[in-house]
mmCIF file of C-alpha atoms in Angstrom:
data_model
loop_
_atom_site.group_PDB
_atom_site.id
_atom_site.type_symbol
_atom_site.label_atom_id
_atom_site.label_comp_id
_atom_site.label_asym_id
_atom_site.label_seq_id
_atom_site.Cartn_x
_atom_site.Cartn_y
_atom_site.Cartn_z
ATOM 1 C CA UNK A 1 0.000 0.000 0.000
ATOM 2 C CA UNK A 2 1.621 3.284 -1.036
ATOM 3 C CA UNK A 3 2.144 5.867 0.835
ATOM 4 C CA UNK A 4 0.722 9.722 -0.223
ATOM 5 C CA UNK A 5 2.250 10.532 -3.431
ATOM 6 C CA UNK A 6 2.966 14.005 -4.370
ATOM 7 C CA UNK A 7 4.253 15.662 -7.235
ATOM 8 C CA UNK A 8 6.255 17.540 -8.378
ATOM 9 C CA UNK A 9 8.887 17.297 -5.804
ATOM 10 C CA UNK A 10 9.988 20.421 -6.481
ATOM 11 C CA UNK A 11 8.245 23.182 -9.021
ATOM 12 C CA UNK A 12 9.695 26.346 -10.395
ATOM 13 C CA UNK A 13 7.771 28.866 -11.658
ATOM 14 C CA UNK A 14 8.134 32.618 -12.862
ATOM 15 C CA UNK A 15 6.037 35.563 -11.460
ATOM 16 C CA UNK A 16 2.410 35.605 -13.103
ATOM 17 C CA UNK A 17 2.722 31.683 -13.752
ATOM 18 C CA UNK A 18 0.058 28.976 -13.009
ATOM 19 C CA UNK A 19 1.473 26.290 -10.238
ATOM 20 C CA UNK A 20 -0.010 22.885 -10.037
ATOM 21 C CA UNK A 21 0.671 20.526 -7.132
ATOM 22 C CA UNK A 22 -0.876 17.086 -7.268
ATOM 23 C CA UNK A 23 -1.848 15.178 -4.338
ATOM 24 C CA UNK A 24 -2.866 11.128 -4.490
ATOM 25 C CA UNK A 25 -4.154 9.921 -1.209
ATOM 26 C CA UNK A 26 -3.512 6.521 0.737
ATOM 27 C CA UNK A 27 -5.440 3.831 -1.353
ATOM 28 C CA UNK A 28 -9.054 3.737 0.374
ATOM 29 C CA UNK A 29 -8.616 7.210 2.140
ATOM 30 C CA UNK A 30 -11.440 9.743 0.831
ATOM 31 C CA UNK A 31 -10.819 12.646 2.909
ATOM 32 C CA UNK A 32 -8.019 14.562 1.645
ATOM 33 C CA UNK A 33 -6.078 18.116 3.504
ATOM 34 C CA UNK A 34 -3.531 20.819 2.014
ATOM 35 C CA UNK A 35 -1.155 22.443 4.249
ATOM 36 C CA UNK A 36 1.751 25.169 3.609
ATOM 37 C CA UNK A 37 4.722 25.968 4.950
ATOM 38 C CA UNK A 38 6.450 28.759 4.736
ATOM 39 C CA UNK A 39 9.808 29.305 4.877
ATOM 40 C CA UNK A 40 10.758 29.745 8.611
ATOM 41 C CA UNK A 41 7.286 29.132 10.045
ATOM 42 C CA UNK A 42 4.765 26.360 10.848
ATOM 43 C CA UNK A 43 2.291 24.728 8.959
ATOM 44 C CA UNK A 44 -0.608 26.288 8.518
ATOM 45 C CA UNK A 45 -4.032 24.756 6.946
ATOM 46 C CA UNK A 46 -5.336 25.914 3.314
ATOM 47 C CA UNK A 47 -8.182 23.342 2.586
ATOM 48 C CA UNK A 48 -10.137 20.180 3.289
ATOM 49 C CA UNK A 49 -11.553 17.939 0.822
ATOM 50 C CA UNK A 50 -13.462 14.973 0.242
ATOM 51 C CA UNK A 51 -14.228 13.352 -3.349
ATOM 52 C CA UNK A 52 -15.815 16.221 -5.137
ATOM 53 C CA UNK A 53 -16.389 18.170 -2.769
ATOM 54 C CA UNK A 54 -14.529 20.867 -0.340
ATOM 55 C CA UNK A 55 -15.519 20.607 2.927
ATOM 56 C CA UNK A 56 -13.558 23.279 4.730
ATOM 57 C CA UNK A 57 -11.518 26.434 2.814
ATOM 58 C CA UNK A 58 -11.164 28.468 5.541
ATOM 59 C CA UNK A 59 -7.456 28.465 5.461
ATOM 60 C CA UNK A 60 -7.392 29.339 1.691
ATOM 61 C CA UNK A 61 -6.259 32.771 0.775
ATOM 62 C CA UNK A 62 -9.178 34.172 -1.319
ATOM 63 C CA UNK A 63 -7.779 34.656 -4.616
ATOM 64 C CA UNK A 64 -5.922 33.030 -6.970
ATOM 65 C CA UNK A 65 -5.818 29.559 -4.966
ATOM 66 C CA UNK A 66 -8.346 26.780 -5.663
ATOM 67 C CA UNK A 67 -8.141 22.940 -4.614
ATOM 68 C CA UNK A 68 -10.252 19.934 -6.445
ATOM 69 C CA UNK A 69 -10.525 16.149 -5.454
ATOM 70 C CA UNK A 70 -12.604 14.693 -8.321
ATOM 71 C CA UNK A 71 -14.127 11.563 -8.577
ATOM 72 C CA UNK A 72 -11.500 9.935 -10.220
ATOM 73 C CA UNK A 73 -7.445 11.271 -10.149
ATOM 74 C CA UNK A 74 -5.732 13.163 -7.806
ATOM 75 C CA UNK A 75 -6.067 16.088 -5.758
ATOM 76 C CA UNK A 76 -5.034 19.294 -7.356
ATOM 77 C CA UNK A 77 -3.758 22.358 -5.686
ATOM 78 C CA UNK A 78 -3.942 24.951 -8.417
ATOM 79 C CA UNK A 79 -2.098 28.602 -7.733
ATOM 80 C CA UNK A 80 -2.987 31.106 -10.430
ATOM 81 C CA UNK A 81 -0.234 34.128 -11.403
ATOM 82 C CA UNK A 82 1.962 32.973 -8.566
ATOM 83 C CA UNK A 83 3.834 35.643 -6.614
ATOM 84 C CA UNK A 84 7.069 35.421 -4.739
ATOM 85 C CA UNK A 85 5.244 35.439 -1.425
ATOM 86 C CA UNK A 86 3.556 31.952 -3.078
ATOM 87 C CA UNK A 87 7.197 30.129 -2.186
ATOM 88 C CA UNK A 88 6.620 27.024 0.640
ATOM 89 C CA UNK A 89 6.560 24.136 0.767
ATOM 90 C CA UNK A 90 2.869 22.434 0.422
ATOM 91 C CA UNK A 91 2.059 19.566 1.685
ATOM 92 C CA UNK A 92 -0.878 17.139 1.440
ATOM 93 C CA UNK A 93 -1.811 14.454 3.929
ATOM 94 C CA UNK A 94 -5.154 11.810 3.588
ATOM 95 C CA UNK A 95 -7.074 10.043 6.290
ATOM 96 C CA UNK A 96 -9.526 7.264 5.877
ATOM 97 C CA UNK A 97 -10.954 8.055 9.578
ATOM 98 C CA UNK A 98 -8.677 9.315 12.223
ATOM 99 C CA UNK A 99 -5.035 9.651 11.749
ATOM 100 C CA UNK A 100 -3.558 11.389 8.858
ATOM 101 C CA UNK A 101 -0.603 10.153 6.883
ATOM 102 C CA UNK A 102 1.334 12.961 5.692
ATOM 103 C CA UNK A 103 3.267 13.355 1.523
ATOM 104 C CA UNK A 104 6.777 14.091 0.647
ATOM 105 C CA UNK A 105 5.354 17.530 0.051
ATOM 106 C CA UNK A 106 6.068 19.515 -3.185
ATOM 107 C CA UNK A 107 8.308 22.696 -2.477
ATOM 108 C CA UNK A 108 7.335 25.773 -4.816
ATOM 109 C CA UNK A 109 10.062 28.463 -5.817
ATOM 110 C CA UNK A 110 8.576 31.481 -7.768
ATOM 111 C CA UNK A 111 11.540 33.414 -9.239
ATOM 112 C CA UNK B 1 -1.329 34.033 21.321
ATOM 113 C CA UNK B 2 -1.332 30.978 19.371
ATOM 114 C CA UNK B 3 -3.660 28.010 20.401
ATOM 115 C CA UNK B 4 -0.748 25.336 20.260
ATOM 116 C CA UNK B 5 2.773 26.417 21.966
ATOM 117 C CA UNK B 6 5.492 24.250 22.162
ATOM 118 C CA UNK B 7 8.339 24.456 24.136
ATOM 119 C CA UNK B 8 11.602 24.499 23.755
ATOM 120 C CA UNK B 9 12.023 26.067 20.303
ATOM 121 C CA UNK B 10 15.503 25.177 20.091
ATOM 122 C CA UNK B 11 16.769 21.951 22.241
ATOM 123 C CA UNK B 12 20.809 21.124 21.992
ATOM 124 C CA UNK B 13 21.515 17.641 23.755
ATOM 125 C CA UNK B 14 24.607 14.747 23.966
ATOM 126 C CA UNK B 15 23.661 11.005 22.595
ATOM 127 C CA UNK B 16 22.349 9.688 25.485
ATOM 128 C CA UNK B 17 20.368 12.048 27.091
ATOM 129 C CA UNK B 18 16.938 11.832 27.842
ATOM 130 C CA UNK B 19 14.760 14.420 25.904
ATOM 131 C CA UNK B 20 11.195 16.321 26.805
ATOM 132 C CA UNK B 21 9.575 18.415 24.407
ATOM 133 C CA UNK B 22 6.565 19.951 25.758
ATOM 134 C CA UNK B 23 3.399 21.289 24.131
ATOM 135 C CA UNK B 24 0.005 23.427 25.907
ATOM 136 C CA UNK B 25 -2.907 23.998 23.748
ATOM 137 C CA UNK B 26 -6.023 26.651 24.560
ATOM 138 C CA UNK B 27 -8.961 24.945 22.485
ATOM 139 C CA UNK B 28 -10.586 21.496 23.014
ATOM 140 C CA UNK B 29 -9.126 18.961 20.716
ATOM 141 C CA UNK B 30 -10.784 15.808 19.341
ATOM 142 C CA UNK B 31 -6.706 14.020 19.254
ATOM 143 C CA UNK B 32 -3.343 15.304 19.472
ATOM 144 C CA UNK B 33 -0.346 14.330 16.977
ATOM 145 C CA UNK B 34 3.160 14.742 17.577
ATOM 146 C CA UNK B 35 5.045 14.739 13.936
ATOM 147 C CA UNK B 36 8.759 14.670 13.137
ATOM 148 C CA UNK B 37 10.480 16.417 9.855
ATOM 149 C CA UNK B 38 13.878 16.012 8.988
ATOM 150 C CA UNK B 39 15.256 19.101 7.156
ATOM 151 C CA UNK B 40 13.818 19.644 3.414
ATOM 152 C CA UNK B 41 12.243 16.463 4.495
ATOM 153 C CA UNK B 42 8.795 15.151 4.472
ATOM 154 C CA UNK B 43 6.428 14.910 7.710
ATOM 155 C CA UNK B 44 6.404 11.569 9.501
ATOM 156 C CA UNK B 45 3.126 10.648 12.482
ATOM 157 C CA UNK B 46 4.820 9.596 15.051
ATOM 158 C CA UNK B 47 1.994 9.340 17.656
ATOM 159 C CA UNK B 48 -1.430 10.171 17.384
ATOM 160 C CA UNK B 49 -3.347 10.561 21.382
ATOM 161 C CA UNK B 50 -6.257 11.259 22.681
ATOM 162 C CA UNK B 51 -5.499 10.231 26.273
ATOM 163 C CA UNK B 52 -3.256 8.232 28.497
ATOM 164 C CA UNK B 53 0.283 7.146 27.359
ATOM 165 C CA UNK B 54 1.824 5.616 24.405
ATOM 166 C CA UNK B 55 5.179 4.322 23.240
ATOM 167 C CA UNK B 56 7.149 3.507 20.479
ATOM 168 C CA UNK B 57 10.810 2.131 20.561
ATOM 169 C CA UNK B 58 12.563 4.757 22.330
ATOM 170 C CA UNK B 59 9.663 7.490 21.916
ATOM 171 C CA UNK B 60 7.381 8.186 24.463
ATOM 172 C CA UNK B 61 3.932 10.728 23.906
ATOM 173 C CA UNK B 62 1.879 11.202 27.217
ATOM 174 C CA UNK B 63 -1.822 13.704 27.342
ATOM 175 C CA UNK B 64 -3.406 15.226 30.054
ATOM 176 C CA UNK B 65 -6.619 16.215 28.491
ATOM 177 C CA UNK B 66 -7.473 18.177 31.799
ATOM 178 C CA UNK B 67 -4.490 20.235 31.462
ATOM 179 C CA UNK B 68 -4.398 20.680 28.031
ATOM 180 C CA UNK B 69 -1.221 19.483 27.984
ATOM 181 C CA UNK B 70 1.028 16.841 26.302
ATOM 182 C CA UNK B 71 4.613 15.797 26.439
ATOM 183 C CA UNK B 72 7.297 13.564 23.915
ATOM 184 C CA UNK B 73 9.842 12.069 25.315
ATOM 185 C CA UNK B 74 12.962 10.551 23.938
ATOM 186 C CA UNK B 75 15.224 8.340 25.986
ATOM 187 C CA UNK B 76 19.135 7.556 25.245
ATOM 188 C CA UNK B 77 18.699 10.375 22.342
ATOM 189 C CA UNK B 78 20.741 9.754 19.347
ATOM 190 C CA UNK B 79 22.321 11.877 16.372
ATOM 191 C CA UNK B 80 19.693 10.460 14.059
ATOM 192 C CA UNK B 81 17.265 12.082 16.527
ATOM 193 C CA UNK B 82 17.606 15.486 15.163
ATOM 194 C CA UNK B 83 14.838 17.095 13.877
ATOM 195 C CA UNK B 84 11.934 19.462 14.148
ATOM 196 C CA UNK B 85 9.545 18.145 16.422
ATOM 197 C CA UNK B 86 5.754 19.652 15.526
ATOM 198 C CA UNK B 87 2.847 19.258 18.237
ATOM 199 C CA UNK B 88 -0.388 19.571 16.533
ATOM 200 C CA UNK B 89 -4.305 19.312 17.096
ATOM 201 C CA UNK B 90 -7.218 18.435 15.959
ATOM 202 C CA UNK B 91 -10.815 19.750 16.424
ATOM 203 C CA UNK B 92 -13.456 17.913 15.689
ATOM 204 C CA UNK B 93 -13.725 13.909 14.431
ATOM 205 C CA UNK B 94 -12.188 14.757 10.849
ATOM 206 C CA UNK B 95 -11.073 18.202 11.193
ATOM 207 C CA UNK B 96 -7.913 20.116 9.865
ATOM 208 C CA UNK B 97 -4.923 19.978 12.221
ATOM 209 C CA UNK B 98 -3.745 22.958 13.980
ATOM 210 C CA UNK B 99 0.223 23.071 14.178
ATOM 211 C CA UNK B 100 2.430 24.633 16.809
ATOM 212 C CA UNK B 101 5.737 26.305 15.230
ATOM 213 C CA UNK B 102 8.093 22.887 16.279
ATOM 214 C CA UNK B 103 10.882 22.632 18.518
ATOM 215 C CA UNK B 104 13.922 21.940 16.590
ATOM 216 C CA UNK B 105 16.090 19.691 18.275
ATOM 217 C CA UNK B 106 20.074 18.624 17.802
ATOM 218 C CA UNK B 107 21.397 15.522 19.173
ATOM 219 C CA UNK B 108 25.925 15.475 19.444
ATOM 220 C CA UNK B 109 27.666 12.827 19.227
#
């Protein structure tokens, strides 16, 4: 049983670019959750999904980010016209019920 | 203030020593994680509580739900050790986690 895959490991991108982080959970987990790092500080929540659906985005900043779990595929984490400030490291993590299982994490650089 | 602290932020030790990193929290929690990441590494579970007491190998991750307060413990620490140790916790049954900023920790030889 695999662990959570994420990719890329690492993602460049210029200013104004379009990021895309992919997320595939634990086989059998459903419930899916995006995190980001920044440089020098904790982790901090962005968004909580389940297939189809997002159940909590309260930690999302309010433009330019958007997340998606569809039925089939991974999770996407999709950052529109990045900016420098966009730079962490993201990380996914997938539960079936109560423990989450944390990804390698993809770390973003926007030159 | 933030609802998870941890303390130390910083913890320097010899191989060998016995190791506490401590964490308070202000909200009710649902469970309690302790996490390790290695540097520009990926996040490992190490324990997941709720109450009580567990162990694994030389890693130890007690709760007192009363006191909002949990503690990991490493005994005969070892270079291999060293990491950043994150406390974090959960609200709700299948709710986001809410991290505290990590105590990073360095083990000598």
């Amino acid at each position: 049983n695999a662990g959570v895959m994420q990719n890329p490991r690492h993602l460049v991108r210029r200013r104004g670019q379009e990021a895309r982080l992919r997320c595939s959970p634990m086989k059998g987990h459903s419930h899916v959750y995006w995190y980001r790092q920044l440089p020098e500080e904790g982790l901090k929540f962005m968004v909580y999904l389940q297939k189809e659906n997002i159940i909590d985005e309260s930690g999302m900043p309010k433009e330019r980010f958007s997340a998606e779990f569809p039925k089939e595929g991974p999770s996407i984490l999709r950052i529109q016209q990045v900016v420098r400030g966009d730079s962490a490291a993201y990380f996914c993590a997938s539960s079936s019920a109560d423990e989450q299982y944390f990804g390698p994490g993809t770390r973003l650089t926007v030159t | 203030k933030n609802e998870v602290e941890q303390s130390p932020q910083n913890l320097t030790a010899q191989e060998g020593e016995f190791i506490t990193i401590n964490c308070s929290y202000s909200v009710g929690i649902s469970a309690l994680h302790w996490l390790q990441q290695h540097p520009g590494g990926g996040i490992v579970s190490l324990f997941m509580l709720s109450s009580g007491k567990k162990k694994h190998g030389r890693l130890i991750a007690t709760i007192n739900i009363q006191e909002k307060h949990s503690s990991l413990h490493i005994t005969a620490s070892h270079p291999r050790d060293s990491a950043v140790y994150i406390c974090a916790v959960r609200i709700g049954s299948q709710g986001n986690l809410i991290f505290g900023k990590g105590t990073k920790l360095s083990v000598k030889p």
